[in-house]
XYZ file of C-alpha atoms in Angstrom:
373
model
C 0.000 0.000 0.000
C 0.957 3.649 -0.517
C -0.113 6.468 1.807
C -0.580 10.089 0.642
C -1.660 13.326 2.292
C -2.810 16.613 0.750
C -4.183 19.839 2.178
C -7.782 19.555 3.291
C -9.990 21.687 1.052
C -13.641 22.142 0.162
C -15.106 19.154 -1.560
C -12.353 16.836 -0.275
C -13.685 14.638 2.524
C -10.670 12.310 2.756
C -7.258 13.908 2.316
C -5.263 11.089 3.997
C -5.545 8.282 1.453
C -4.438 4.681 1.197
C -3.756 3.229 -2.271
C -3.091 -0.329 -3.421
C 0.252 -0.480 -5.216
C -0.651 -3.541 -7.296
C -3.164 -1.622 -9.416
C -3.170 1.961 -8.096
C -6.716 1.647 -6.768
C -7.948 3.865 -3.927
C -8.656 1.707 -0.859
C -9.888 4.033 1.904
C -9.218 7.417 3.451
C -9.578 9.702 6.436
C -9.838 13.429 7.062
C -6.661 14.818 8.695
C -6.364 18.589 8.960
C -2.633 18.812 9.697
C 0.289 16.761 8.455
C 2.100 17.249 11.770
C 5.791 17.132 12.559
C 8.212 15.043 10.503
C 8.499 12.432 13.267
C 4.702 11.952 13.214
C 4.764 10.609 9.644
C 3.565 8.182 8.438
C 0.133 8.793 9.944
C -0.688 5.094 9.443
C 1.762 2.621 10.967
C 1.781 -1.049 10.064
C 2.732 -4.172 11.975
C 5.688 -6.021 10.422
C 3.446 -8.882 9.251
C 0.832 -6.355 7.974
C -1.879 -8.053 10.039
C -3.003 -4.647 11.305
C -2.216 -0.947 11.074
C -2.932 1.916 13.463
C -3.619 5.634 13.523
C -3.511 8.132 16.396
C -6.561 10.346 16.955
C -7.619 12.500 19.910
C -7.054 10.482 23.095
C -6.991 7.126 21.270
C -5.004 4.877 18.958
C -7.265 3.161 16.412
C -6.274 -0.250 15.024
C -7.545 -1.520 11.665
C -7.587 -4.885 9.903
C -4.536 -5.106 7.639
C -5.966 -7.922 5.508
C -8.972 -5.833 4.438
C -8.188 -2.134 5.077
C -11.197 0.094 5.693
C -12.333 2.925 7.951
C -13.845 0.396 10.356
C -11.968 0.423 13.664
C -11.140 -3.111 14.820
C -9.713 -2.153 18.246
C -9.270 1.006 20.299
C -6.476 1.840 22.714
C -7.607 4.726 24.878
C -4.743 6.944 26.073
C -5.842 10.487 27.016
C -3.487 13.056 25.481
C -1.567 10.596 23.280
C 0.598 12.390 20.686
C 2.827 9.602 19.360
C 2.933 5.814 19.212
C 5.016 3.031 17.686
C 4.514 -0.633 16.786
C 7.358 -3.067 17.480
C 8.965 -4.545 14.323
C 8.771 -8.108 15.701
C 6.716 -10.187 18.119
C 3.408 -12.033 17.898
C 1.474 -10.091 18.922
C 3.853 -7.116 18.902
C 4.322 -4.484 21.571
C 2.826 -1.012 21.111
C 4.356 2.084 22.732
C 2.424 5.284 23.471
C 3.653 8.741 24.477
C 1.748 11.502 26.268
C 3.619 14.835 26.527
C 3.894 16.812 29.752
C 1.353 19.571 30.275
C -0.381 21.668 32.937
C 2.040 20.516 35.607
C 1.577 16.823 34.803
C 4.616 14.753 33.713
C 4.999 13.023 30.369
C 4.167 9.306 30.208
C 5.445 6.430 28.078
C 3.699 3.049 28.244
C 4.185 -0.343 26.655
C 1.182 -2.464 25.667
C 0.712 -5.877 24.102
C -1.363 -5.516 20.947
C -4.893 -6.720 21.510
C -4.695 -6.468 25.302
C -5.855 -2.881 25.617
C -7.943 -3.034 28.763
C -7.727 -0.259 31.343
C -4.478 -0.551 33.300
C -3.251 -3.485 31.164
C 0.020 -1.833 30.134
C 3.226 -3.853 30.614
C 5.460 -0.951 31.613
C 4.962 2.717 32.423
C 7.308 5.610 33.144
C 6.591 9.264 33.947
C 9.112 12.104 33.673
C 9.400 15.825 32.963
C 11.168 17.817 30.234
C 9.422 15.922 27.432
C 7.140 17.793 25.054
C 7.853 15.356 22.207
C 9.480 11.960 21.847
C 10.884 9.560 19.279
C 10.068 5.929 20.072
C 12.704 3.453 18.807
C 12.002 -0.255 19.259
C 14.856 -2.749 19.123
C 14.769 -4.931 15.971
C 13.613 -7.933 18.045
C 10.730 -5.853 19.414
C 11.523 -6.500 23.090
C 13.010 -3.164 24.172
C 12.361 0.514 23.539
C 14.533 3.634 23.518
C 12.716 6.912 24.106
C 14.477 10.059 22.918
C 12.749 13.089 24.464
C 12.958 16.808 23.780
C 11.554 20.040 25.167
C 12.035 23.432 23.497
C 12.913 25.360 26.673
C 15.800 24.315 28.899
C 14.772 25.545 32.338
C 18.357 25.081 33.496
C 19.499 27.710 30.995
C 22.335 25.583 29.608
C 21.156 25.441 25.993
C 19.225 27.665 23.609
C 18.047 24.537 21.777
C 16.091 23.136 24.723
C 16.763 19.943 26.642
C 16.679 16.279 25.678
C 16.953 12.912 27.374
C 17.121 9.177 26.766
C 15.101 6.436 28.446
C 15.106 2.620 28.155
C 12.109 0.293 28.616
C 11.526 -3.401 27.991
C 8.719 -5.961 27.914
C 9.545 -7.216 31.425
C 8.394 -3.898 32.860
C 11.819 -2.382 33.485
C 11.975 1.343 32.757
C 14.751 3.798 33.566
C 16.091 7.211 32.544
C 19.670 6.851 31.295
C 22.439 8.866 32.965
C 24.843 9.619 30.129
C 28.588 10.256 30.630
C 28.400 13.738 29.105
C 25.808 16.448 29.638
C 23.950 17.947 26.689
C 21.529 17.123 23.882
C 20.910 13.708 22.325
C 21.994 13.959 18.676
C 21.262 10.416 17.507
C 20.674 6.917 18.883
C 20.359 3.681 16.892
C 19.956 -0.001 17.792
C 22.365 -2.591 16.421
C 20.622 -5.021 14.046
C 20.909 -7.896 16.572
C 19.280 -5.782 19.349
C 22.097 -6.567 21.807
C 23.472 -3.006 21.911
C 22.968 0.521 20.648
C 25.055 3.536 19.673
C 24.338 7.016 20.979
C 25.715 10.471 20.157
C 25.167 12.991 22.924
C 26.544 16.007 24.743
C 27.433 19.600 24.052
C 29.745 20.225 21.104
C 31.775 18.291 20.298
C 29.395 15.361 20.967
C 30.518 12.063 22.454
C 29.829 8.651 20.891
C 29.341 5.572 23.070
C 28.333 1.964 22.502
C 25.930 0.697 25.185
C 24.694 -2.784 26.068
C 21.034 -3.248 25.215
C 19.969 -4.939 28.443
C 19.407 -3.664 31.957
C 22.159 -1.451 33.283
C 23.074 0.002 29.886
C 26.784 -0.622 30.385
C 29.190 1.432 28.257
C 30.908 -1.130 26.022
C 33.128 1.377 24.219
C 33.708 5.124 24.359
C 34.635 6.623 20.965
C 35.490 10.012 22.456
C 34.376 13.492 21.411
C 34.255 14.672 17.804
C 32.113 16.664 15.360
C 29.507 13.949 14.756
C 25.713 13.905 14.862
C 24.768 10.778 12.877
C 25.127 7.025 13.369
C 24.029 4.343 10.898
C 24.459 0.552 11.200
C 24.945 -1.731 8.206
C 22.089 -4.285 7.953
C 24.318 -7.226 8.954
C 25.708 -5.308 11.952
C 29.418 -5.814 11.246
C 30.021 -2.174 10.350
C 28.631 1.261 11.131
C 29.369 4.889 10.343
C 29.775 7.916 12.564
C 29.314 11.175 10.680
C 28.868 14.912 10.993
C 26.167 15.779 8.470
C 23.792 18.748 8.253
C 25.346 21.822 9.860
C 28.631 19.987 10.467
C 31.530 19.581 8.052
C 30.636 16.218 6.519
C 33.332 14.041 8.087
C 32.362 10.378 7.582
C 34.107 7.572 9.513
C 33.736 3.847 8.780
C 34.031 1.471 11.756
C 34.416 -2.278 12.141
C 32.272 -3.494 15.063
C 34.304 -6.718 15.399
C 37.570 -4.925 16.143
C 36.178 -1.493 17.107
C 38.687 0.065 14.709
C 38.112 3.100 12.521
C 38.911 1.850 9.024
C 38.801 5.190 7.239
C 37.599 8.773 7.507
C 36.477 10.558 4.330
C 34.921 13.854 3.299
C 31.197 13.666 2.518
C 30.294 17.342 2.851
C 26.780 18.553 1.952
C 25.304 15.043 2.311
C 21.497 15.161 2.362
C 20.575 11.460 2.051
C 22.508 8.402 3.195
C 21.822 4.671 3.471
C 23.561 1.297 3.628
C 22.914 -1.149 0.800
C 20.793 -4.205 1.722
C 23.884 -6.447 1.405
C 25.979 -4.213 3.747
C 28.668 -3.844 1.066
C 28.157 -0.207 0.077
C 27.187 3.027 1.803
C 25.335 5.645 -0.237
C 25.656 9.394 0.269
C 23.788 11.878 -1.912
C 23.586 15.639 -2.417
C 19.997 16.416 -3.406
C 17.950 19.197 -4.973
C 16.241 21.450 -3.876
C 18.008 21.260 -0.509
C 21.224 22.046 -2.380
C 21.399 23.278 -5.950
C 25.073 22.561 -6.537
C 27.196 19.398 -6.593
C 24.150 17.129 -6.838
C 25.067 13.475 -7.185
C 25.548 10.072 -5.580
C 28.640 8.485 -4.062
C 29.016 4.839 -3.065
C 31.581 3.881 -0.435
C 32.889 0.464 0.616
C 32.670 -0.633 4.299
C 36.317 0.439 4.645
C 35.688 3.880 3.132
C 36.970 3.395 -0.431
C 35.059 5.428 -3.028
C 33.445 2.846 -5.320
C 31.423 5.118 -7.574
C 30.557 8.784 -8.102
C 27.652 9.853 -10.306
C 27.215 13.646 -10.653
C 23.791 15.022 -11.647
C 22.576 18.494 -12.552
C 19.442 18.028 -10.411
C 18.891 14.958 -8.254
C 15.795 14.813 -6.047
C 16.012 11.341 -4.514
C 18.550 8.546 -4.097
C 17.807 5.263 -2.313
C 18.450 1.534 -2.486
C 15.806 -0.871 -3.687
C 14.609 -2.777 -0.572
C 15.674 -6.423 -0.359
C 15.421 -9.003 2.456
C 18.504 -9.456 4.616
C 18.332 -13.241 4.159
C 19.083 -12.816 0.448
C 22.697 -11.834 1.166
C 25.619 -13.371 3.011
C 27.437 -11.110 5.482
C 30.508 -9.298 4.096
C 33.792 -11.148 4.641
C 36.865 -9.950 6.512
C 38.383 -8.695 3.245
C 35.816 -5.858 3.296
C 37.208 -4.501 6.548
C 40.814 -3.606 5.831
C 41.942 -0.289 7.273
C 42.847 2.356 4.716
C 45.687 4.923 4.991
C 43.290 7.714 5.868
C 42.345 5.828 9.013
C 45.692 6.675 10.605
C 45.492 8.745 13.737
C 45.290 12.472 13.139
C 48.619 14.183 13.853
C 48.502 16.514 16.861
C 48.313 20.217 16.033
C 51.765 21.690 15.500
C 53.109 24.325 17.824
C 53.290 27.752 16.201
C 56.830 28.730 15.236
C 57.584 32.284 14.025
C 58.778 32.440 10.395
C 62.246 33.569 11.426
C 62.756 30.492 13.601
C 61.648 27.907 11.027
C 64.493 25.674 9.859
C 67.084 28.211 10.971
C 66.191 30.480 8.076
C 66.205 34.232 8.438
C 62.990 36.226 8.494
C 61.993 37.385 5.098
C 63.107 34.201 3.292
C 60.847 32.940 0.549
C 59.498 29.996 2.697
C 57.756 28.554 -0.381
C 58.578 24.897 -0.720
C 56.111 23.819 -3.374
C 57.473 20.326 -3.892
């Protein structure tokens, strides 16, 4: 199915529409006045097996039959004030997470539910906390744990003009805790490893710190990557490699890491990157400069897991670049030969001490100093 949204106008009763991709036929639709924030899309969210899909409305999450989509509500989960929800990518039946923002002196609330068991007070885990006007809900790939990345626009402590953020961990056993991170400051990115055993987080005031945490209770720091100009983490589908990068308002430094050895294999320049994605076989990483975000240097670059540039395709105007989806089981994991460190992975030399021109190499001041070899 394909979901579209257009501005609500006179004569249009259903502006949120579901289409069948097999033949392009309109299936059903709903009226939705606002598109909402980027993190609230898609407005319809499907279970991994497509047995059902759900939509948030005022004070409720409505669940619909995925086998025969229609406007008929199959089940209702009543959560007063709900603003966001997520369906776990695995599990039968899967977990469902709901978020209610803080307001009028009341704290924010995140709860975990088992799909279909939506009776009053039947949640599996619940956690309340402040400084959370919005939240991103990130389930682990196995569907058994949840990371909650929170944000509020105003930092009452006065430490940041960009507001305050936090990170919380919950699981199906009922355990829920706010994580105490090693460095104070905003949460820039957090991503689960494909096997759900650990996750990477970028956090702290500039320059941010990167840490690898265990995915279970306690959230032990498995490795500290130190501080650097990075705001993005992305795991390869097979989990052997990942990237740490500084995209957006940062300089575009892109580092390729081997999870097995925890070595940085290479660091390259990928400035102005707008879109990025690992290939389904974990053997290439795509970066793209896209129009209209940027009107110059549009094109696609493909990098190996060790950071070698495999291909560069410039375009005058490029609006989208993405891999065709394919199941992970269709590909064998990359071999060790894909993870050989490249020369650029050598440690950066320490900054040189300033030496006045007259004291360089014993030469007198005013010498030409131009060695253009």
